[in-house]
PDB file of C-alpha atoms in Angstrom:
ATOM      1  CA  UNK A   1     -17.789  -0.536  -1.958  1.00 77.00           C
ATOM      2  CA  UNK A   2     -14.762   1.139  -3.663  1.00 83.00           C
ATOM      3  CA  UNK A   3     -12.935  -2.254  -5.994  1.00 92.00           C
ATOM      4  CA  UNK A   4     -10.215  -2.073  -7.659  1.00 95.00           C
ATOM      5  CA  UNK A   5      -9.570  -4.912 -10.134  1.00 95.00           C
ATOM      6  CA  UNK A   6      -6.012  -6.306 -10.860  1.00 95.00           C
ATOM      7  CA  UNK A   7      -5.572  -9.970 -13.405  1.00 88.00           C
ATOM      8  CA  UNK A   8      -3.338 -11.787 -10.853  1.00 83.00           C
ATOM      9  CA  UNK A   9      -1.527 -13.461 -12.773  1.00 84.00           C
ATOM     10  CA  UNK A  10       1.670 -14.260 -13.393  1.00 92.00           C
ATOM     11  CA  UNK A  11       2.278 -12.580 -16.416  1.00 96.00           C
ATOM     12  CA  UNK A  12       6.115 -13.892 -17.338  1.00 97.00           C
ATOM     13  CA  UNK A  13       7.662 -11.159 -20.086  1.00 97.00           C
ATOM     14  CA  UNK A  14      10.912 -12.057 -21.859  1.00 97.00           C
ATOM     15  CA  UNK A  15      13.666  -9.725 -21.027  1.00 97.00           C
ATOM     16  CA  UNK A  16      13.833  -6.400 -23.307  1.00 97.00           C
ATOM     17  CA  UNK A  17      10.140  -6.508 -24.193  1.00 98.00           C
ATOM     18  CA  UNK A  18       7.702  -4.534 -22.685  1.00 97.00           C
ATOM     19  CA  UNK A  19       5.542  -5.675 -19.509  1.00 97.00           C
ATOM     20  CA  UNK A  20       1.717  -4.733 -19.828  1.00 97.00           C
ATOM     21  CA  UNK A  21       0.294  -3.980 -16.570  1.00 97.00           C
ATOM     22  CA  UNK A  22      -3.818  -3.380 -16.446  1.00 96.00           C
ATOM     23  CA  UNK A  23      -6.360  -2.116 -13.006  1.00 97.00           C
ATOM     24  CA  UNK A  24     -10.602  -1.282 -13.894  1.00 97.00           C
ATOM     25  CA  UNK A  25     -11.931   0.437 -10.564  1.00 97.00           C
ATOM     26  CA  UNK A  26     -15.187   0.821  -9.428  1.00 95.00           C
ATOM     27  CA  UNK A  27     -15.508   4.218  -8.159  1.00 92.00           C
ATOM     28  CA  UNK A  28     -16.240   7.385 -11.088  1.00 92.00           C
ATOM     29  CA  UNK A  29     -15.677   9.934  -8.568  1.00 88.00           C
ATOM     30  CA  UNK A  30     -11.630   8.575  -7.855  1.00 91.00           C
ATOM     31  CA  UNK A  31      -9.501  11.091  -8.195  1.00 88.00           C
ATOM     32  CA  UNK A  32      -6.063   9.563  -8.409  1.00 92.00           C
ATOM     33  CA  UNK A  33      -4.094   6.644  -9.443  1.00 95.00           C
ATOM     34  CA  UNK A  34      -1.068   5.337  -8.327  1.00 95.00           C
ATOM     35  CA  UNK A  35       1.268   2.102  -9.043  1.00 97.00           C
ATOM     36  CA  UNK A  36       3.336   0.355  -6.284  1.00 96.00           C
ATOM     37  CA  UNK A  37       5.980  -2.082  -7.030  1.00 97.00           C
ATOM     38  CA  UNK A  38       6.171  -5.244  -4.515  1.00 96.00           C
ATOM     39  CA  UNK A  39       9.363  -7.319  -3.826  1.00 96.00           C
ATOM     40  CA  UNK A  40       8.654 -10.260  -2.166  1.00 92.00           C
ATOM     41  CA  UNK A  41       9.057  -9.883   1.724  1.00 90.00           C
ATOM     42  CA  UNK A  42       9.512  -6.134   1.075  1.00 94.00           C
ATOM     43  CA  UNK A  43       6.858  -3.340   1.048  1.00 94.00           C
ATOM     44  CA  UNK A  44       5.432  -1.315  -1.891  1.00 95.00           C
ATOM     45  CA  UNK A  45       7.092   0.901  -3.307  1.00 94.00           C
ATOM     46  CA  UNK A  46       5.521   4.695  -4.853  1.00 92.00           C
ATOM     47  CA  UNK A  47       6.824   3.667  -8.853  1.00 94.00           C
ATOM     48  CA  UNK A  48       4.116   5.955 -10.995  1.00 92.00           C
ATOM     49  CA  UNK A  49       0.955   8.091 -10.132  1.00 92.00           C
ATOM     50  CA  UNK A  50      -1.360   9.627 -12.664  1.00 93.00           C
ATOM     51  CA  UNK A  51      -4.354  12.344 -12.451  1.00 91.00           C
ATOM     52  CA  UNK A  52      -5.203  12.612 -15.539  1.00 91.00           C
ATOM     53  CA  UNK A  53      -6.109  11.318 -18.884  1.00 94.00           C
ATOM     54  CA  UNK A  54      -3.884  10.055 -20.856  1.00 95.00           C
ATOM     55  CA  UNK A  55       0.186   8.891 -20.770  1.00 95.00           C
ATOM     56  CA  UNK A  56       2.411   9.673 -17.929  1.00 95.00           C
ATOM     57  CA  UNK A  57       5.931   8.755 -17.810  1.00 96.00           C
ATOM     58  CA  UNK A  58       8.884   8.149 -16.329  1.00 94.00           C
ATOM     59  CA  UNK A  59      12.440   6.585 -17.736  1.00 96.00           C
ATOM     60  CA  UNK A  60      10.842   2.860 -19.141  1.00 97.00           C
ATOM     61  CA  UNK A  61       7.705   3.135 -17.420  1.00 97.00           C
ATOM     62  CA  UNK A  62       4.543   4.606 -18.318  1.00 97.00           C
ATOM     63  CA  UNK A  63       0.854   4.841 -16.553  1.00 97.00           C
ATOM     64  CA  UNK A  64      -2.277   6.036 -19.021  1.00 97.00           C
ATOM     65  CA  UNK A  65      -5.264   6.377 -17.372  1.00 97.00           C
ATOM     66  CA  UNK A  66      -8.644   6.740 -19.079  1.00 96.00           C
ATOM     67  CA  UNK A  67     -10.940   7.802 -16.302  1.00 95.00           C
ATOM     68  CA  UNK A  68     -13.630   7.275 -19.022  1.00 95.00           C
ATOM     69  CA  UNK A  69     -13.320   3.314 -19.298  1.00 95.00           C
ATOM     70  CA  UNK A  70     -12.330   3.592 -15.604  1.00 96.00           C
ATOM     71  CA  UNK A  71      -9.196   1.695 -16.851  1.00 96.00           C
ATOM     72  CA  UNK A  72      -5.055   2.499 -15.686  1.00 97.00           C
ATOM     73  CA  UNK A  73      -2.585   0.359 -16.877  1.00 97.00           C
ATOM     74  CA  UNK A  74       1.487   0.382 -16.121  1.00 98.00           C
ATOM     75  CA  UNK A  75       4.062  -0.292 -19.397  1.00 98.00           C
ATOM     76  CA  UNK A  76       7.196  -1.227 -18.533  1.00 98.00           C
ATOM     77  CA  UNK A  77       9.329  -0.761 -21.689  1.00 98.00           C
ATOM     78  CA  UNK A  78      13.017  -2.877 -21.884  1.00 98.00           C
ATOM     79  CA  UNK A  79      11.981  -5.594 -18.886  1.00 97.00           C
ATOM     80  CA  UNK A  80      14.406  -5.943 -17.000  1.00 97.00           C
ATOM     81  CA  UNK A  81      14.879  -9.486 -14.739  1.00 96.00           C
ATOM     82  CA  UNK A  82      15.417  -6.957 -11.933  1.00 97.00           C
ATOM     83  CA  UNK A  83      11.398  -5.780 -13.158  1.00 97.00           C
ATOM     84  CA  UNK A  84      10.314  -9.218 -11.195  1.00 97.00           C
ATOM     85  CA  UNK A  85       7.590  -8.339  -8.549  1.00 97.00           C
ATOM     86  CA  UNK A  86       4.009  -7.824  -7.487  1.00 96.00           C
ATOM     87  CA  UNK A  87       2.850  -4.776  -9.231  1.00 97.00           C
ATOM     88  CA  UNK A  88       0.058  -2.998  -6.953  1.00 97.00           C
ATOM     89  CA  UNK A  89      -3.087  -0.690  -8.150  1.00 97.00           C
ATOM     90  CA  UNK A  90      -3.507   1.875  -6.230  1.00 96.00           C
ATOM     91  CA  UNK A  91      -6.415   4.316  -6.200  1.00 95.00           C
ATOM     92  CA  UNK A  92      -7.426   7.554  -4.132  1.00 91.00           C
ATOM     93  CA  UNK A  93     -10.295   9.443  -3.735  1.00 86.00           C
ATOM     94  CA  UNK A  94      -8.837  12.460  -1.896  1.00 79.00           C
ATOM     95  CA  UNK A  95      -8.937  11.187   1.253  1.00 79.00           C
ATOM     96  CA  UNK A  96      -7.096   6.979   1.415  1.00 86.00           C
ATOM     97  CA  UNK A  97      -6.593   4.771  -1.284  1.00 91.00           C
ATOM     98  CA  UNK A  98      -7.586   1.868  -1.641  1.00 93.00           C
ATOM     99  CA  UNK A  99      -5.775  -1.355  -3.824  1.00 95.00           C
ATOM    100  CA  UNK A 100      -6.094  -3.942  -6.081  1.00 95.00           C
ATOM    101  CA  UNK A 101      -5.080  -7.820  -5.612  1.00 93.00           C
ATOM    102  CA  UNK A 102      -1.443  -7.463  -7.589  1.00 95.00           C
ATOM    103  CA  UNK A 103       0.111  -8.829 -10.679  1.00 96.00           C
ATOM    104  CA  UNK A 104       2.341 -11.004 -10.524  1.00 96.00           C
ATOM    105  CA  UNK A 105       4.948 -10.250 -13.037  1.00 97.00           C
ATOM    106  CA  UNK A 106       8.239 -12.533 -13.873  1.00 97.00           C
ATOM    107  CA  UNK A 107      10.969 -10.969 -16.230  1.00 97.00           C
ATOM    108  CA  UNK A 108      12.387 -14.363 -18.319  1.00 96.00           C
ATOM    109  CA  UNK A 109      16.151 -13.689 -18.885  1.00 93.00           C
TER     110      UNK A 109
ATOM    111  CA  UNK B   1      10.616  10.978   0.438  1.00 66.00           C
ATOM    112  CA  UNK B   2      10.387  10.836   4.243  1.00 77.00           C
ATOM    113  CA  UNK B   3      12.581   8.121   5.777  1.00 90.00           C
ATOM    114  CA  UNK B   4       9.710   5.578   7.339  1.00 94.00           C
ATOM    115  CA  UNK B   5      11.065   3.620  10.139  1.00 97.00           C
ATOM    116  CA  UNK B   6       8.721   0.539  11.979  1.00 98.00           C
ATOM    117  CA  UNK B   7       9.594  -0.955  15.424  1.00 97.00           C
ATOM    118  CA  UNK B   8       9.696  -4.201  16.400  1.00 98.00           C
ATOM    119  CA  UNK B   9       9.976  -5.785  12.041  1.00 97.00           C
ATOM    120  CA  UNK B  10       9.126  -9.022  13.742  1.00 97.00           C
ATOM    121  CA  UNK B  11       7.434 -10.549  16.396  1.00 98.00           C
ATOM    122  CA  UNK B  12       6.461 -13.962  17.094  1.00 98.00           C
ATOM    123  CA  UNK B  13       3.394 -13.975  19.806  1.00 97.00           C
ATOM    124  CA  UNK B  14       1.316 -16.446  22.118  1.00 97.00           C
ATOM    125  CA  UNK B  15      -2.645 -15.748  21.521  1.00 97.00           C
ATOM    126  CA  UNK B  16      -4.639 -12.972  23.957  1.00 97.00           C
ATOM    127  CA  UNK B  17      -1.402 -11.607  24.172  1.00 98.00           C
ATOM    128  CA  UNK B  18      -1.142  -7.844  22.928  1.00 98.00           C
ATOM    129  CA  UNK B  19       1.807  -6.380  20.368  1.00 98.00           C
ATOM    130  CA  UNK B  20       2.156  -3.035  20.011  1.00 98.00           C
ATOM    131  CA  UNK B  21       3.381  -1.710  16.710  1.00 98.00           C
ATOM    132  CA  UNK B  22       5.421   1.718  16.309  1.00 98.00           C
ATOM    133  CA  UNK B  23       5.935   3.711  13.479  1.00 97.00           C
ATOM    134  CA  UNK B  24       8.515   6.452  13.058  1.00 97.00           C
ATOM    135  CA  UNK B  25       9.032   8.889  10.641  1.00 94.00           C
ATOM    136  CA  UNK B  26      12.456  11.792   9.887  1.00 92.00           C
ATOM    137  CA  UNK B  27       9.651  14.431   9.031  1.00 88.00           C
ATOM    138  CA  UNK B  28       6.223  15.685  10.040  1.00 88.00           C
ATOM    139  CA  UNK B  29       3.539  14.236   8.650  1.00 86.00           C
ATOM    140  CA  UNK B  30      -0.151  14.907   8.292  1.00 84.00           C
ATOM    141  CA  UNK B  31      -1.715  11.837   7.585  1.00 86.00           C
ATOM    142  CA  UNK B  32      -0.296   8.499   8.656  1.00 92.00           C
ATOM    143  CA  UNK B  33      -2.508   5.139   8.109  1.00 94.00           C
ATOM    144  CA  UNK B  34      -2.227   1.865   9.223  1.00 97.00           C
ATOM    145  CA  UNK B  35      -2.323  -1.636   7.401  1.00 97.00           C
ATOM    146  CA  UNK B  36      -2.962  -5.602   7.353  1.00 97.00           C
ATOM    147  CA  UNK B  37      -1.624  -7.879   4.596  1.00 95.00           C
ATOM    148  CA  UNK B  38      -2.008 -10.836   4.922  1.00 91.00           C
ATOM    149  CA  UNK B  39      -0.091 -13.641   3.226  1.00 84.00           C
ATOM    150  CA  UNK B  40      -1.017 -13.936  -0.495  1.00 81.00           C
ATOM    151  CA  UNK B  41      -3.396 -10.938  -0.056  1.00 86.00           C
ATOM    152  CA  UNK B  42      -3.848  -6.983  -0.331  1.00 87.00           C
ATOM    153  CA  UNK B  43      -3.574  -4.734   1.405  1.00 94.00           C
ATOM    154  CA  UNK B  44      -6.567  -3.891   3.613  1.00 95.00           C
ATOM    155  CA  UNK B  45      -6.648  -0.147   5.569  1.00 95.00           C
ATOM    156  CA  UNK B  46      -6.953  -0.342   9.192  1.00 97.00           C
ATOM    157  CA  UNK B  47      -7.124   2.955  10.489  1.00 96.00           C
ATOM    158  CA  UNK B  48      -5.654   6.903   9.804  1.00 93.00           C
ATOM    159  CA  UNK B  49      -3.771   7.641  12.708  1.00 92.00           C
ATOM    160  CA  UNK B  50      -4.724  11.720  13.382  1.00 82.00           C
ATOM    161  CA  UNK B  51      -2.494  14.177  15.399  1.00 83.00           C
ATOM    162  CA  UNK B  52      -4.998  14.668  18.072  1.00 81.00           C
ATOM    163  CA  UNK B  53      -7.716  13.119  17.779  1.00 82.00           C
ATOM    164  CA  UNK B  54      -8.933   9.379  18.004  1.00 87.00           C
ATOM    165  CA  UNK B  55      -8.484   7.981  14.958  1.00 92.00           C
ATOM    166  CA  UNK B  56     -10.494   6.535  11.471  1.00 93.00           C
ATOM    167  CA  UNK B  57     -11.422   2.918  11.284  1.00 96.00           C
ATOM    168  CA  UNK B  58     -12.448   1.282   8.274  1.00 95.00           C
ATOM    169  CA  UNK B  59     -15.333  -1.016   8.762  1.00 94.00           C
ATOM    170  CA  UNK B  60     -14.834  -4.026  10.585  1.00 94.00           C
ATOM    171  CA  UNK B  61     -11.549  -3.244  12.522  1.00 97.00           C
ATOM    172  CA  UNK B  62     -12.838  -1.671  15.736  1.00 96.00           C
ATOM    173  CA  UNK B  63     -10.865   0.090  18.672  1.00 96.00           C
ATOM    174  CA  UNK B  64     -10.914  -2.549  21.363  1.00 97.00           C
ATOM    175  CA  UNK B  65      -9.387  -4.781  18.769  1.00 98.00           C
ATOM    176  CA  UNK B  66      -6.639  -2.204  16.962  1.00 98.00           C
ATOM    177  CA  UNK B  67      -5.754   0.861  19.612  1.00 97.00           C
ATOM    178  CA  UNK B  68      -3.991   3.555  18.028  1.00 97.00           C
ATOM    179  CA  UNK B  69      -2.226   6.133  18.705  1.00 95.00           C
ATOM    180  CA  UNK B  70      -0.702   9.992  17.083  1.00 94.00           C
ATOM    181  CA  UNK B  71       0.779  11.977  20.208  1.00 93.00           C
ATOM    182  CA  UNK B  72       2.622  13.683  17.174  1.00 92.00           C
ATOM    183  CA  UNK B  73       3.089  14.525  13.630  1.00 90.00           C
ATOM    184  CA  UNK B  74       6.204  12.171  13.075  1.00 92.00           C
ATOM    185  CA  UNK B  75       5.056   9.114  15.448  1.00 95.00           C
ATOM    186  CA  UNK B  76       2.357   7.049  15.681  1.00 96.00           C
ATOM    187  CA  UNK B  77       1.500   3.303  17.136  1.00 97.00           C
ATOM    188  CA  UNK B  78      -0.649   0.386  16.328  1.00 98.00           C
ATOM    189  CA  UNK B  79      -1.554  -2.071  19.370  1.00 98.00           C
ATOM    190  CA  UNK B  80      -2.831  -5.661  18.182  1.00 98.00           C
ATOM    191  CA  UNK B  81      -4.946  -6.551  20.572  1.00 98.00           C
ATOM    192  CA  UNK B  82      -5.828  -9.810  22.301  1.00 98.00           C
ATOM    193  CA  UNK B  83      -4.713 -11.521  19.807  1.00 97.00           C
ATOM    194  CA  UNK B  84      -5.552 -15.201  17.903  1.00 97.00           C
ATOM    195  CA  UNK B  85      -3.547 -17.126  14.515  1.00 96.00           C
ATOM    196  CA  UNK B  86      -5.469 -15.003  12.633  1.00 95.00           C
ATOM    197  CA  UNK B  87      -3.991 -12.087  13.367  1.00 96.00           C
ATOM    198  CA  UNK B  88      -1.159 -13.188  11.713  1.00 96.00           C
ATOM    199  CA  UNK B  89      -0.249 -10.558   9.457  1.00 96.00           C
ATOM    200  CA  UNK B  90       1.943  -8.332   7.727  1.00 97.00           C
ATOM    201  CA  UNK B  91       1.209  -4.448   9.553  1.00 98.00           C
ATOM    202  CA  UNK B  92       2.464  -1.420   7.080  1.00 98.00           C
ATOM    203  CA  UNK B  93       2.271   2.273   8.533  1.00 97.00           C
ATOM    204  CA  UNK B  94       2.176   4.664   5.651  1.00 95.00           C
ATOM    205  CA  UNK B  95       2.424   8.510   5.199  1.00 92.00           C
ATOM    206  CA  UNK B  96       1.825  11.364   3.200  1.00 85.00           C
ATOM    207  CA  UNK B  97       3.531  12.548   1.043  1.00 70.00           C
ATOM    208  CA  UNK B  98       4.524  16.180   0.161  1.00 58.00           C
ATOM    209  CA  UNK B  99       4.149  15.662  -3.490  1.00 51.00           C
ATOM    210  CA  UNK B 100       1.888  17.587  -5.614  1.00 45.00           C
ATOM    211  CA  UNK B 101      -0.130  18.121  -2.095  1.00 45.00           C
ATOM    212  CA  UNK B 102      -1.580  14.793  -2.952  1.00 53.00           C
ATOM    213  CA  UNK B 103      -3.645  13.291   0.818  1.00 52.00           C
ATOM    214  CA  UNK B 104      -3.406  10.033  -1.309  1.00 66.00           C
ATOM    215  CA  UNK B 105       0.718  10.178  -2.359  1.00 81.00           C
ATOM    216  CA  UNK B 106       1.327   7.309  -0.057  1.00 89.00           C
ATOM    217  CA  UNK B 107       4.652   6.146   1.146  1.00 91.00           C
ATOM    218  CA  UNK B 108       5.471   2.844   3.596  1.00 94.00           C
ATOM    219  CA  UNK B 109       7.403   2.040   6.058  1.00 95.00           C
ATOM    220  CA  UNK B 110       8.820  -1.605   5.718  1.00 97.00           C
ATOM    221  CA  UNK B 111       6.760  -3.503   7.938  1.00 97.00           C
ATOM    222  CA  UNK B 112       6.118  -5.637  10.991  1.00 98.00           C
ATOM    223  CA  UNK B 113       5.949  -9.038  10.415  1.00 97.00           C
ATOM    224  CA  UNK B 114       3.540 -10.984  13.093  1.00 97.00           C
ATOM    225  CA  UNK B 115       2.854 -14.437  13.557  1.00 97.00           C
ATOM    226  CA  UNK B 116       0.699 -15.204  16.131  1.00 97.00           C
ATOM    227  CA  UNK B 117       1.039 -18.436  17.782  1.00 96.00           C
TER     228      UNK B 117
END
């Protein structure tokens, strides 16, 4: 049974600070790693993906992957109130995705 | 990314009835997936809808309960059969994206919110 673990939160971060979201996974054969943002009542929206060890930056978002530790994280710089949402970590094996339970992030103005 | 629509967006149904949910994509895609998201929970994959062949179901989901059609590369349906209140959930379709040739990159439709009384 492949597992993806996330701290459910809620995680509260002051506006303008860095939000750090973490995810661990059980399957060492996992190939691809994704972060989705889900606003309340909406469907998940893909915001980042990463395939190789290291960091990948896109605007205010940075995804970090450490396959040896089976750990993937998402950093959000200069957090804005609009970043308040649930963030889902997903891990792919080449055929399908396994999702974590999500971390609820609240940005405090 | 592809534009994905689902019908209906929400419905309230009586137990014992069936509901068919449609998923339409504005471009041809290889893979289409159906997920369930129960209140406060994460996404659970129900099945992968394959064009020209039977759907591939995940453990705990069976064709009799969740029959799926995939008549072409832009359309799929999921039927929730003989519904009970436990089937109340959001049902989401997703499609694989063209990014980097990865079958894992998925984009989601807006979802169908189902309530069974």
